[in-house]
Every structure is written in C-alpha cells, then in structure tokens.
Tab-separated table of C-alpha atoms in Angstrom:
chain	number	residue	atom	x	y	z
A	8	LEU	CA	-33.835	-112.494	-96.587
A	9	VAL	CA	-34.246	-115.833	-98.411
A	10	ASP	CA	-30.766	-115.550	-99.927
A	11	ASP	CA	-29.335	-114.773	-96.480
A	12	HIS	CA	-30.953	-118.033	-95.216
A	13	PHE	CA	-33.138	-116.019	-92.836
A	14	LEU	CA	-36.569	-116.309	-94.404
A	15	PHE	CA	-38.508	-119.520	-94.907
A	16	VAL	CA	-39.906	-120.349	-98.328
A	17	SER	CA	-43.087	-122.078	-99.386
A	18	GLY	CA	-43.060	-125.462	-101.059
A	19	ASP	CA	-41.954	-127.979	-98.420
A	20	PRO	CA	-44.117	-131.061	-99.126
A	21	ASN	CA	-44.176	-132.073	-95.445
A	22	LEU	CA	-45.438	-128.656	-94.373
A	23	LYS	CA	-48.061	-128.694	-97.130
A	24	VAL	CA	-49.484	-132.119	-96.287
A	25	SER	CA	-49.684	-131.269	-92.583
A	26	GLY	CA	-51.608	-128.078	-93.328
A	27	MET	CA	-48.864	-125.798	-92.018
A	28	GLU	CA	-48.704	-123.883	-95.310
A	29	ARG	CA	-52.390	-123.071	-95.572
A	30	ASP	CA	-52.994	-119.393	-96.271
A	31	TRP	CA	-49.291	-118.923	-97.111
A	32	PRO	CA	-47.813	-116.314	-96.525
A	33	GLU	CA	-50.471	-114.538	-94.395
A	34	GLY	CA	-50.104	-114.814	-90.637
A	35	ARG	CA	-46.343	-115.303	-90.769
A	36	GLY	CA	-43.420	-113.032	-90.248
A	37	ILE	CA	-39.836	-112.537	-89.254
A	38	PHE	CA	-38.331	-110.032	-86.881
A	39	HIS	CA	-34.596	-109.395	-86.663
A	40	ASN	CA	-32.103	-107.046	-85.119
A	41	LYS	CA	-30.184	-104.511	-87.231
A	42	GLU	CA	-27.200	-106.875	-87.613
A	43	LYS	CA	-29.445	-109.830	-88.542
A	44	THR	CA	-27.723	-111.924	-85.874
A	45	PHE	CA	-30.884	-112.498	-83.836
A	46	LEU	CA	-34.138	-113.471	-85.522
A	47	VAL	CA	-37.596	-114.635	-84.509
A	48	TRP	CA	-39.703	-116.434	-87.099
A	49	VAL	CA	-43.414	-116.410	-86.323
A	50	ASN	CA	-45.707	-119.201	-87.554
A	51	GLU	CA	-43.279	-120.861	-89.940
A	52	GLU	CA	-43.316	-124.444	-88.701
A	53	ASP	CA	-43.532	-123.785	-84.985
A	54	GLN	CA	-45.233	-120.788	-83.414
A	55	PHE	CA	-41.787	-119.271	-82.737
A	56	ARG	CA	-38.381	-120.152	-84.070
A	57	ILE	CA	-35.738	-118.149	-82.243
A	58	ILE	CA	-32.378	-117.961	-84.011
A	59	SER	CA	-28.967	-116.583	-83.117
A	60	MET	CA	-26.325	-116.669	-85.829
A	61	GLN	CA	-23.256	-114.918	-87.187
A	62	GLN	CA	-20.259	-115.393	-89.456
A	63	GLY	CA	-17.127	-116.924	-87.945
A	64	GLY	CA	-16.529	-119.384	-85.162
A	65	ASP	CA	-17.692	-117.593	-82.013
A	66	VAL	CA	-20.115	-120.314	-80.909
A	67	LYS	CA	-20.010	-119.102	-77.299
A	68	GLY	CA	-21.079	-115.598	-78.357
A	69	VAL	CA	-23.862	-116.953	-80.553
A	70	PHE	CA	-25.102	-119.167	-77.700
A	71	ALA	CA	-24.977	-116.302	-75.166
A	72	ARG	CA	-27.018	-114.103	-77.541
A	73	LEU	CA	-29.521	-116.930	-77.962
A	74	VAL	CA	-29.937	-117.402	-74.208
A	75	ASP	CA	-30.393	-113.653	-73.657
A	76	GLY	CA	-32.808	-113.416	-76.584
A	77	ILE	CA	-34.950	-116.350	-75.471
A	78	GLY	CA	-35.176	-114.750	-72.044
A	79	ALA	CA	-36.228	-111.412	-73.539
A	80	VAL	CA	-38.808	-112.969	-75.881
A	81	GLY	CA	-40.166	-115.151	-73.061
A	82	LYS	CA	-40.462	-112.127	-70.771
A	83	SER	CA	-42.258	-110.152	-73.479
A	84	VAL	CA	-44.720	-113.006	-74.071
A	85	LYS	CA	-45.287	-113.360	-70.311
A	86	ASP	CA	-45.761	-109.587	-69.830
A	87	GLU	CA	-48.248	-109.423	-72.716
A	88	SER	CA	-50.217	-112.644	-72.184
A	89	GLY	CA	-49.484	-113.712	-68.628
A	90	LYS	CA	-48.329	-117.092	-69.945
A	91	ASP	CA	-44.973	-118.857	-70.286
A	92	PHE	CA	-43.777	-121.031	-73.145
A	93	MET	CA	-45.378	-124.483	-72.837
A	94	LEU	CA	-42.950	-126.844	-71.125
A	95	ASP	CA	-43.506	-130.497	-70.241
A	96	GLU	CA	-41.160	-131.843	-67.542
A	97	LYS	CA	-40.579	-135.077	-69.454
A	98	TYR	CA	-40.748	-134.034	-73.119
A	99	GLY	CA	-39.509	-130.458	-73.036
A	100	TYR	CA	-41.008	-127.577	-74.976
A	101	VAL	CA	-44.110	-128.059	-77.095
A	102	HIS	CA	-43.423	-127.863	-80.852
A	103	SER	CA	-45.404	-128.446	-84.031
A	104	CYS	CA	-42.583	-130.580	-85.416
A	105	PRO	CA	-42.089	-133.819	-83.449
A	106	THR	CA	-38.363	-133.892	-84.295
A	107	ASN	CA	-37.958	-130.805	-82.116
A	108	LEU	CA	-39.365	-132.362	-78.935
A	109	GLY	CA	-37.069	-131.726	-76.000
A	110	THR	CA	-34.995	-128.589	-75.997
A	111	GLY	CA	-35.840	-127.766	-79.597
A	112	MET	CA	-32.183	-126.707	-79.888
A	113	ARG	CA	-30.618	-127.159	-83.298
A	114	ALA	CA	-27.033	-125.899	-83.181
A	115	SER	CA	-25.474	-125.782	-86.628
A	116	VAL	CA	-22.621	-124.439	-88.706
A	117	HIS	CA	-22.154	-124.005	-92.433
A	118	ILE	CA	-18.860	-125.606	-93.388
A	119	ASP	CA	-17.090	-126.416	-96.655
A	120	LEU	CA	-16.225	-130.111	-96.860
A	121	PRO	CA	-14.794	-130.700	-100.354
A	122	GLY	CA	-12.921	-133.848	-99.258
A	123	TRP	CA	-16.062	-135.428	-97.840
A	124	THR	CA	-18.010	-134.399	-100.964
A	125	LYS	CA	-15.553	-136.315	-103.181
A	126	GLU	CA	-15.758	-139.309	-100.830
A	127	GLY	CA	-19.541	-139.257	-101.229
A	128	VAL	CA	-22.536	-137.800	-99.470
A	129	ASP	CA	-23.631	-141.249	-98.257
A	130	LYS	CA	-20.290	-141.687	-96.460
A	131	LEU	CA	-20.661	-138.223	-94.925
A	132	LYS	CA	-24.179	-139.073	-93.737
A	133	ALA	CA	-22.914	-142.320	-92.163
A	134	LYS	CA	-20.104	-140.456	-90.364
A	135	CYS	CA	-22.527	-137.802	-89.158
A	136	GLU	CA	-24.807	-140.532	-87.799
A	137	GLU	CA	-21.845	-141.942	-85.875
A	138	LEU	CA	-21.166	-138.461	-84.435
A	139	SER	CA	-24.860	-137.791	-83.595
A	140	LEU	CA	-24.966	-135.105	-86.273
A	141	GLN	CA	-27.245	-134.334	-89.189
A	142	PRO	CA	-25.950	-132.984	-92.508
A	143	ARG	CA	-28.208	-130.784	-94.637
A	144	GLY	CA	-27.879	-128.555	-97.618
A	145	THR	CA	-27.491	-124.876	-96.820
A	146	ARG	CA	-31.133	-124.209	-97.716
A	147	GLY	CA	-32.585	-126.386	-94.966
A	148	GLU	CA	-33.712	-129.964	-94.593
A	149	SER	CA	-35.714	-129.978	-97.819
A	150	GLY	CA	-33.546	-127.523	-99.757
A	151	GLY	CA	-31.179	-130.078	-101.252
A	152	GLN	CA	-27.414	-130.086	-101.488
A	153	THR	CA	-25.371	-127.936	-103.830
A	154	GLY	CA	-21.609	-127.645	-103.950
A	155	HIS	CA	-19.537	-128.741	-100.986
A	156	THR	CA	-20.954	-126.495	-98.260
A	157	TYR	CA	-23.062	-128.290	-95.681
A	158	ASP	CA	-25.223	-127.267	-92.743
A	159	ILE	CA	-24.089	-129.619	-89.956
A	160	SER	CA	-26.159	-129.790	-86.766
A	161	ASN	CA	-26.849	-131.908	-83.719
A	162	LYS	CA	-29.219	-134.761	-84.557
A	163	HIS	CA	-30.931	-135.142	-81.183
A	164	ARG	CA	-33.140	-132.720	-79.250
A	165	LEU	CA	-34.761	-134.924	-76.590
A	166	GLY	CA	-32.866	-136.093	-73.505
A	167	TYR	CA	-29.927	-133.684	-73.710
A	168	SER	CA	-29.256	-130.196	-72.378
A	169	GLU	CA	-28.636	-127.276	-74.709
A	170	VAL	CA	-24.978	-127.189	-73.640
A	171	GLN	CA	-24.563	-130.918	-74.442
A	172	LEU	CA	-26.120	-130.403	-77.877
A	173	VAL	CA	-23.861	-127.469	-78.727
A	174	GLN	CA	-20.801	-129.411	-77.539
A	175	THR	CA	-21.824	-132.419	-79.662
A	176	MET	CA	-22.016	-130.138	-82.694
A	177	ILE	CA	-18.638	-128.505	-81.950
A	178	ASP	CA	-16.834	-131.817	-81.370
A	179	GLY	CA	-18.424	-133.418	-84.416
A	180	VAL	CA	-17.668	-130.521	-86.760
A	181	ASN	CA	-14.056	-130.483	-85.565
A	182	THR	CA	-13.809	-134.210	-86.368
A	183	LEU	CA	-15.378	-133.764	-89.811
A	184	TYR	CA	-13.046	-130.861	-90.614
A	185	LYS	CA	-9.935	-132.794	-89.561
A	186	GLU	CA	-11.001	-135.799	-91.642
A	187	ASP	CA	-11.882	-133.538	-94.578
A	188	LEU	CA	-8.324	-132.171	-94.642
A	189	GLU	CA	-7.008	-135.755	-94.584
A	190	PHE	CA	-9.311	-136.713	-97.488
A	191	GLN	CA	-8.200	-133.669	-99.482
A	192	ALA	CA	-4.520	-134.550	-98.967
A	193	ALA	CA	-5.121	-138.171	-100.012
A	194	GLN	CA	-7.188	-137.104	-103.032
A	195	LYS	CA	-4.328	-134.857	-104.264
A	196	ALA	CA	-1.786	-137.680	-103.940
C-alpha cells in the first residue's frame, strides 16, 4: 500500500512534533474498495482523509466518485453516531492540519515534467505559485522529489468551492504540460 501511494508512513517531522505520531501505528487504518480507487484513511493527520483516485485523465469520474463516497461515509457516521462532520460556516470543515481549512479539497495529478525538471525545480515552484498550484514529490509533501514525476495540486483550500479548486488544478496542469513540451523542444535544439 505504501508503494501504491495509498498508505501513510511514519517519520514526518511535523507530525512528530505536533504529537500526531504518538503510539504509531496503533489507532490508525485504511479502508479501500476492491479497485483501490476509493480510500478512507483513519487517524493519519486528520480524523478522516477521504480519497478518490485512478490512473488516466478522467477527473470528472474521480470527482463524482469522491462526492458519492463522502456522502456515503457522512451518512454512515451520522447513522452510527447521530452527528455530522464538523462544519463552520466561515472556515469550512474542521481539520487537524491548518492548511486544510476550508473545503479540505486537495485535487492532484501525478505528471511527468522532464522539461520543467531540466529548467529547475525552483522555476517550476515559481510557475506553480503563479498558477495557484503546489508541486510535491510523488511521496507527499515531506517525501522529497525523485525523477521528473511531480504531484501537482491546488494550493488553496479556504475561500473556494471544490469545483473551483478542481478547475484550477486542471487549468494549471494543462498549462504546465504545454510549457513542458515547449521546454523539451527547446532543450533538444
């Protein structure tokens, strides 16, 4: 599950200092469907992290699965406990990680960007900032970068709808890909 990028790993210094890794790995778990396209992490960083993912470019299908899954998980929690997910009208859903205030939605894709890699990671980070995106390595925010495959996601969570955040990611990734092809052509010349 770790190699598939599904399962969290111990060792993040931020999680350790905040006490979120105490008693690791007891009290944590992951549930997934047979296809491993819908996952729920329990007690990793937040109480729940609900994930919809798949190979390819069907962002609409991934988003629809996420919406359906969140509804099903929310209904199950409500049926069992009588309570809804905690939602503040101004700040959105309650999270352990302050960077997730708001929708908590992080829409991302893994994409090969060899042209950008040759141009330099600092230039890629600057471009992503301009596009309201965040580049990461494929092993998460503290997993480091290897090769030329990046995890590109929306930077913001607060003040935007889920649809706006997904569209920001789609538009930004399309821009990065187009520019990457231009960089590759120029680098071959």
